[in-house]
Amino acid sequence: RKEVEQDPGPFNVPEGATVAFNCTYSNSASQSFFWYRQDCRKEPKLLMSVYSSGNEDGRFTAQLNRASQYISLLIRDSKLSDSATYLCVVTSTGTASKLTFGTGTRLQVTL
Amino acid sequence: GAVVSQHPSWVICKSGTSVKIECRSLDFQATTMFWYRQFPKQSLMLMATSNEGSKATYEQGVEKDKFLINHASLTLSTLTVTSAHPEDSSFYICSAFDREGINPAGELFFGEGSRLTVL
């Protein structure tokens, strides 16, 4: 079993739709969780950290479920510019010095 | 914000040659940098952790004699792919953790990546 698992997609959604991604992790000792965005042939960029209480940043909402060992990302009112690969990232140390990446979920927003 | 610069962005070389990739933290000091490799449609795989002033820590399965890492200063780490072969063709990305940044959880910044093609 992979340490971090994501549905690779692609998720094809129309502009304005709401879309949700899930990510599961196998290490119950994992401490820090992030969503990164990666555009084609570009480096990953931090989208948001994921906290136990859940957090929201504009159209993006991240949730953490420690009991079931998964995190989620919800994107509301999808824009064309949201098209990218979304990487689930998990660390097993408090210093967040070693990150484990999921394979990413590809999102394609269409007109 | 913090910036990590990577050079070169693209490199094409002949099989058997060595290629050096540089990773610089431009406005912060990075005692630790990380080197990843990403094959098409796959996740980033950590190759090694580069520690300033000491030897790098390699992940299982990564040949330390083939992927030489040097971290001679607080702002520069280099990865040298020695005797490159076509199977080494990949997207290599470095990153550094800015522990002094405004994000309380810390943030890992990535270089722009280096796409290596070995003919």
Short mmCIF file of N, CA and C in Angstrom, two decimals, chain A:
data_model
loop_
_atom_site.label_atom_id
_atom_site.label_comp_id
_atom_site.label_asym_id
_atom_site.label_seq_id
_atom_site.Cartn_x
_atom_site.Cartn_y
_atom_site.Cartn_z
N ARG A 1 0.86 -1.20 0.00
CA ARG A 1 0.00 0.00 0.00
C ARG A 1 0.88 1.24 0.00
N LYS A 2 0.55 2.21 -0.85
CA LYS A 2 1.31 3.44 -0.90
C LYS A 2 1.08 4.24 0.37
N GLU A 3 2.11 5.03 0.72
CA GLU A 3 1.98 5.86 1.92
C GLU A 3 0.89 6.91 1.77
N VAL A 4 0.81 7.47 0.58
CA VAL A 4 -0.19 8.50 0.31
C VAL A 4 -0.88 8.14 -1.00
N GLU A 5 -2.17 8.01 -0.97
CA GLU A 5 -2.90 7.59 -2.17
C GLU A 5 -3.92 8.62 -2.60
N GLN A 6 -3.93 8.85 -3.88
CA GLN A 6 -4.90 9.77 -4.47
C GLN A 6 -5.46 9.15 -5.73
N ASP A 7 -6.68 9.53 -6.05
CA ASP A 7 -7.28 9.16 -7.33
C ASP A 7 -6.61 10.02 -8.39
N PRO A 8 -5.96 9.44 -9.37
CA PRO A 8 -5.23 10.26 -10.35
C PRO A 8 -6.13 11.08 -11.26
N GLY A 9 -7.42 10.72 -11.33
CA GLY A 9 -8.34 11.42 -12.22
C GLY A 9 -8.10 11.01 -13.67
N PRO A 10 -8.34 11.85 -14.67
CA PRO A 10 -8.65 13.27 -14.47
C PRO A 10 -10.10 13.53 -14.09
N PHE A 11 -10.29 14.61 -13.36
CA PHE A 11 -11.62 15.09 -13.05
C PHE A 11 -11.91 16.21 -14.06
N ASN A 12 -12.89 15.98 -14.89
CA ASN A 12 -13.29 16.99 -15.87
C ASN A 12 -14.58 17.63 -15.40
N VAL A 13 -14.54 18.91 -15.07
CA VAL A 13 -15.73 19.59 -14.55
C VAL A 13 -15.95 20.89 -15.30
N PRO A 14 -17.21 21.32 -15.40
CA PRO A 14 -17.49 22.60 -16.07
C PRO A 14 -17.16 23.76 -15.13
N GLU A 15 -16.89 24.86 -15.73
CA GLU A 15 -16.64 26.08 -14.96
C GLU A 15 -17.81 26.35 -14.02
N GLY A 16 -17.49 26.71 -12.80
CA GLY A 16 -18.53 27.00 -11.82
C GLY A 16 -18.91 25.82 -10.96
N ALA A 17 -18.47 24.65 -11.31
CA ALA A 17 -18.82 23.45 -10.55
C ALA A 17 -18.03 23.39 -9.24
N THR A 18 -18.53 22.54 -8.36
CA THR A 18 -17.82 22.24 -7.12
C THR A 18 -17.21 20.85 -7.25
N VAL A 19 -15.97 20.73 -6.87
CA VAL A 19 -15.29 19.44 -7.02
C VAL A 19 -14.51 19.14 -5.74
N ALA A 20 -14.46 17.87 -5.39
CA ALA A 20 -13.77 17.47 -4.16
C ALA A 20 -12.79 16.35 -4.44
N PHE A 21 -11.65 16.44 -3.82
CA PHE A 21 -10.64 15.40 -3.91
C PHE A 21 -10.39 14.82 -2.52
N ASN A 22 -10.14 13.52 -2.49
CA ASN A 22 -9.75 12.88 -1.24
C ASN A 22 -8.35 12.31 -1.36
N CYS A 23 -7.73 12.15 -0.23
CA CYS A 23 -6.40 11.58 -0.17
C CYS A 23 -6.31 10.75 1.10
N THR A 24 -5.81 9.55 1.00
CA THR A 24 -5.66 8.72 2.20
C THR A 24 -4.18 8.50 2.49
N TYR A 25 -3.85 8.38 3.75
CA TYR A 25 -2.47 8.15 4.15
C TYR A 25 -2.42 6.95 5.07
N SER A 26 -1.30 6.24 5.02
CA SER A 26 -1.23 4.98 5.75
C SER A 26 -0.57 5.09 7.12
N ASN A 27 0.25 6.13 7.31
CA ASN A 27 0.98 6.24 8.56
C ASN A 27 0.16 7.03 9.59
N SER A 28 -0.30 6.33 10.60
CA SER A 28 -1.14 6.99 11.60
C SER A 28 -0.36 8.03 12.41
N ALA A 29 0.97 7.97 12.33
CA ALA A 29 1.79 8.95 13.06
C ALA A 29 2.01 10.23 12.27
N SER A 30 1.44 10.31 11.09
CA SER A 30 1.59 11.52 10.27
C SER A 30 1.10 12.73 11.03
N GLN A 31 1.83 13.84 10.87
CA GLN A 31 1.51 15.00 11.70
C GLN A 31 1.11 16.24 10.92
N SER A 32 1.69 16.43 9.77
CA SER A 32 1.39 17.64 9.00
C SER A 32 0.87 17.26 7.62
N PHE A 33 -0.05 18.08 7.15
CA PHE A 33 -0.71 17.75 5.89
C PHE A 33 -0.85 19.00 5.04
N PHE A 34 -0.65 18.83 3.75
CA PHE A 34 -0.69 19.97 2.85
C PHE A 34 -1.32 19.58 1.53
N TRP A 35 -1.86 20.56 0.86
CA TRP A 35 -2.22 20.42 -0.54
C TRP A 35 -1.31 21.33 -1.35
N TYR A 36 -0.68 20.77 -2.36
CA TYR A 36 0.14 21.53 -3.29
C TYR A 36 -0.52 21.47 -4.66
N ARG A 37 -0.26 22.49 -5.43
CA ARG A 37 -0.74 22.54 -6.80
C ARG A 37 0.46 22.48 -7.72
N GLN A 38 0.33 21.65 -8.76
CA GLN A 38 1.42 21.58 -9.73
C GLN A 38 0.85 21.73 -11.13
N ASP A 39 1.30 22.76 -11.81
CA ASP A 39 0.94 22.94 -13.22
C ASP A 39 1.89 22.11 -14.07
N CYS A 40 1.44 21.83 -15.28
CA CYS A 40 2.20 20.95 -16.17
C CYS A 40 3.64 21.45 -16.36
N ARG A 41 4.59 20.59 -16.10
CA ARG A 41 6.01 20.88 -16.30
C ARG A 41 6.52 22.02 -15.42
N LYS A 42 5.83 22.23 -14.30
CA LYS A 42 6.24 23.27 -13.37
C LYS A 42 6.50 22.65 -12.00
N GLU A 43 7.09 23.46 -11.12
CA GLU A 43 7.31 22.96 -9.77
C GLU A 43 6.03 23.05 -8.94
N PRO A 44 5.89 22.22 -7.92
CA PRO A 44 4.72 22.31 -7.03
C PRO A 44 4.75 23.61 -6.22
N LYS A 45 3.57 24.10 -5.93
CA LYS A 45 3.45 25.30 -5.09
C LYS A 45 2.40 25.05 -4.02
N LEU A 46 2.71 25.50 -2.83
CA LEU A 46 1.80 25.27 -1.71
C LEU A 46 0.46 25.95 -1.95
N LEU A 47 -0.59 25.17 -1.85
CA LEU A 47 -1.95 25.71 -1.96
C LEU A 47 -2.46 26.05 -0.58
N MET A 48 -2.42 25.08 0.32
CA MET A 48 -2.82 25.34 1.69
C MET A 48 -2.38 24.21 2.60
N SER A 49 -2.16 24.58 3.85
CA SER A 49 -1.93 23.58 4.88
C SER A 49 -3.28 23.06 5.33
N VAL A 50 -3.29 21.89 5.94
CA VAL A 50 -4.55 21.29 6.40
C VAL A 50 -4.47 21.10 7.90
N TYR A 51 -5.38 21.72 8.61
CA TYR A 51 -5.37 21.63 10.06
C TYR A 51 -6.51 20.75 10.55
N SER A 52 -6.38 20.26 11.76
CA SER A 52 -7.38 19.35 12.32
C SER A 52 -8.77 19.96 12.35
N SER A 53 -8.82 21.26 12.54
CA SER A 53 -10.11 21.94 12.62
C SER A 53 -10.67 22.26 11.24
N GLY A 54 -9.91 21.95 10.22
CA GLY A 54 -10.32 22.32 8.87
C GLY A 54 -10.01 23.77 8.61
N ASN A 55 -9.80 24.11 7.39
CA ASN A 55 -9.51 25.50 7.08
C ASN A 55 -10.00 25.85 5.68
N GLU A 56 -10.27 27.13 5.53
CA GLU A 56 -10.85 27.62 4.29
C GLU A 56 -10.05 28.81 3.80
N ASP A 57 -9.85 28.86 2.49
CA ASP A 57 -9.15 29.98 1.89
C ASP A 57 -9.87 30.32 0.60
N GLY A 58 -10.76 31.28 0.68
CA GLY A 58 -11.53 31.64 -0.49
C GLY A 58 -12.40 30.49 -0.96
N ARG A 59 -12.20 30.06 -2.18
CA ARG A 59 -13.01 28.98 -2.75
C ARG A 59 -12.52 27.59 -2.36
N PHE A 60 -11.45 27.54 -1.62
CA PHE A 60 -10.82 26.26 -1.27
C PHE A 60 -11.04 25.93 0.20
N THR A 61 -11.46 24.70 0.45
CA THR A 61 -11.65 24.23 1.82
C THR A 61 -10.95 22.91 2.00
N ALA A 62 -10.15 22.80 3.04
CA ALA A 62 -9.43 21.56 3.32
C ALA A 62 -9.91 20.99 4.64
N GLN A 63 -10.04 19.67 4.67
CA GLN A 63 -10.49 18.98 5.88
C GLN A 63 -9.54 17.83 6.19
N LEU A 64 -9.41 17.53 7.47
CA LEU A 64 -8.57 16.42 7.92
C LEU A 64 -9.42 15.50 8.78
N ASN A 65 -9.38 14.22 8.50
CA ASN A 65 -10.07 13.22 9.31
C ASN A 65 -9.03 12.22 9.79
N ARG A 66 -8.55 12.42 10.99
CA ARG A 66 -7.48 11.58 11.52
C ARG A 66 -7.97 10.15 11.78
N ALA A 67 -9.19 10.01 12.20
CA ALA A 67 -9.71 8.68 12.52
C ALA A 67 -9.71 7.78 11.28
N SER A 68 -10.09 8.36 10.16
CA SER A 68 -10.14 7.60 8.92
C SER A 68 -8.90 7.79 8.07
N GLN A 69 -8.00 8.64 8.54
CA GLN A 69 -6.74 8.89 7.87
C GLN A 69 -6.92 9.35 6.43
N TYR A 70 -7.71 10.41 6.31
CA TYR A 70 -7.79 11.02 4.99
C TYR A 70 -7.93 12.52 5.11
N ILE A 71 -7.52 13.18 4.05
CA ILE A 71 -7.72 14.62 3.95
C ILE A 71 -8.46 14.90 2.65
N SER A 72 -9.12 16.02 2.63
CA SER A 72 -9.91 16.36 1.45
C SER A 72 -9.67 17.80 1.05
N LEU A 73 -9.94 18.06 -0.20
CA LEU A 73 -9.86 19.42 -0.73
C LEU A 73 -11.13 19.68 -1.53
N LEU A 74 -11.81 20.73 -1.20
CA LEU A 74 -13.04 21.12 -1.89
C LEU A 74 -12.80 22.42 -2.62
N ILE A 75 -13.12 22.43 -3.89
CA ILE A 75 -12.99 23.66 -4.68
C ILE A 75 -14.38 24.06 -5.14
N ARG A 76 -14.80 25.25 -4.74
CA ARG A 76 -16.11 25.75 -5.16
C ARG A 76 -15.95 26.70 -6.33
N ASP A 77 -17.01 26.83 -7.11
CA ASP A 77 -17.02 27.78 -8.22
C ASP A 77 -15.74 27.66 -9.05
N SER A 78 -15.50 26.49 -9.58
CA SER A 78 -14.26 26.21 -10.31
C SER A 78 -14.01 27.21 -11.43
N LYS A 79 -12.76 27.58 -11.58
CA LYS A 79 -12.33 28.48 -12.65
C LYS A 79 -11.45 27.70 -13.62
N LEU A 80 -11.37 28.20 -14.82
CA LEU A 80 -10.49 27.57 -15.80
C LEU A 80 -9.06 27.50 -15.27
N SER A 81 -8.68 28.52 -14.54
CA SER A 81 -7.31 28.60 -14.02
C SER A 81 -7.04 27.60 -12.90
N ASP A 82 -8.09 26.93 -12.44
CA ASP A 82 -7.88 25.90 -11.41
C ASP A 82 -7.36 24.60 -12.02
N SER A 83 -7.37 24.50 -13.32
CA SER A 83 -6.90 23.29 -14.00
C SER A 83 -5.42 23.06 -13.65
N ALA A 84 -5.17 21.93 -13.05
CA ALA A 84 -3.81 21.63 -12.58
C ALA A 84 -3.85 20.25 -11.94
N THR A 85 -2.71 19.83 -11.45
CA THR A 85 -2.65 18.60 -10.66
C THR A 85 -2.51 18.99 -9.19
N TYR A 86 -3.33 18.39 -8.37
CA TYR A 86 -3.33 18.72 -6.94
C TYR A 86 -2.68 17.57 -6.17
N LEU A 87 -1.62 17.92 -5.47
CA LEU A 87 -0.82 16.93 -4.77
C LEU A 87 -1.13 16.94 -3.28
N CYS A 88 -1.40 15.79 -2.76
CA CYS A 88 -1.59 15.61 -1.33
C CYS A 88 -0.23 15.32 -0.72
N VAL A 89 0.13 16.02 0.32
CA VAL A 89 1.46 15.88 0.90
C VAL A 89 1.34 15.65 2.41
N VAL A 90 2.09 14.68 2.88
CA VAL A 90 1.99 14.28 4.29
C VAL A 90 3.39 14.17 4.87
N THR A 91 3.53 14.62 6.10
CA THR A 91 4.81 14.41 6.77
C THR A 91 4.58 13.59 8.03
N SER A 92 5.63 12.90 8.42
CA SER A 92 5.52 12.05 9.60
C SER A 92 6.30 12.59 10.78
N THR A 93 6.88 13.76 10.58
CA THR A 93 7.63 14.36 11.68
C THR A 93 7.07 15.74 11.96
N GLY A 94 7.25 16.19 13.18
CA GLY A 94 6.72 17.49 13.55
C GLY A 94 7.42 18.63 12.86
N THR A 95 8.65 18.40 12.42
CA THR A 95 9.39 19.48 11.78
C THR A 95 9.04 19.62 10.31
N ALA A 96 8.22 18.75 9.82
CA ALA A 96 7.81 18.80 8.41
C ALA A 96 9.00 18.81 7.48
N SER A 97 10.06 18.13 7.87
CA SER A 97 11.25 18.20 7.04
C SER A 97 11.27 17.16 5.94
N LYS A 98 10.45 16.14 6.06
CA LYS A 98 10.45 15.11 5.02
C LYS A 98 9.02 14.88 4.59
N LEU A 99 8.74 15.23 3.36
CA LEU A 99 7.39 15.16 2.86
C LEU A 99 7.21 13.97 1.94
N THR A 100 6.05 13.36 2.04
CA THR A 100 5.69 12.27 1.14
C THR A 100 4.55 12.76 0.25
N PHE A 101 4.75 12.64 -1.04
CA PHE A 101 3.78 13.16 -1.99
C PHE A 101 2.89 12.05 -2.53
N GLY A 102 1.63 12.38 -2.72
CA GLY A 102 0.76 11.51 -3.48
C GLY A 102 1.05 11.71 -4.96
N THR A 103 0.47 10.86 -5.78
CA THR A 103 0.71 10.97 -7.22
C THR A 103 -0.01 12.15 -7.84
N GLY A 104 -0.95 12.71 -7.09
CA GLY A 104 -1.66 13.87 -7.61
C GLY A 104 -2.96 13.51 -8.28
N THR A 105 -3.88 14.45 -8.23
CA THR A 105 -5.17 14.33 -8.90
C THR A 105 -5.26 15.42 -9.95
N ARG A 106 -5.49 14.99 -11.17
CA ARG A 106 -5.54 15.95 -12.26
C ARG A 106 -6.95 16.54 -12.39
N LEU A 107 -7.03 17.86 -12.39
CA LEU A 107 -8.31 18.55 -12.56
C LEU A 107 -8.28 19.34 -13.87
N GLN A 108 -9.32 19.15 -14.66
CA GLN A 108 -9.48 19.93 -15.89
C GLN A 108 -10.83 20.62 -15.84
N VAL A 109 -10.79 21.93 -15.79
CA VAL A 109 -12.02 22.73 -15.77
C VAL A 109 -12.28 23.22 -17.18
N THR A 110 -13.50 22.99 -17.65
CA THR A 110 -13.83 23.33 -19.04
C THR A 110 -14.93 24.38 -19.10
N LEU A 111 -15.06 24.99 -20.25
CA LEU A 111 -16.10 26.01 -20.44
C LEU A 111 -17.48 25.38 -20.48
#
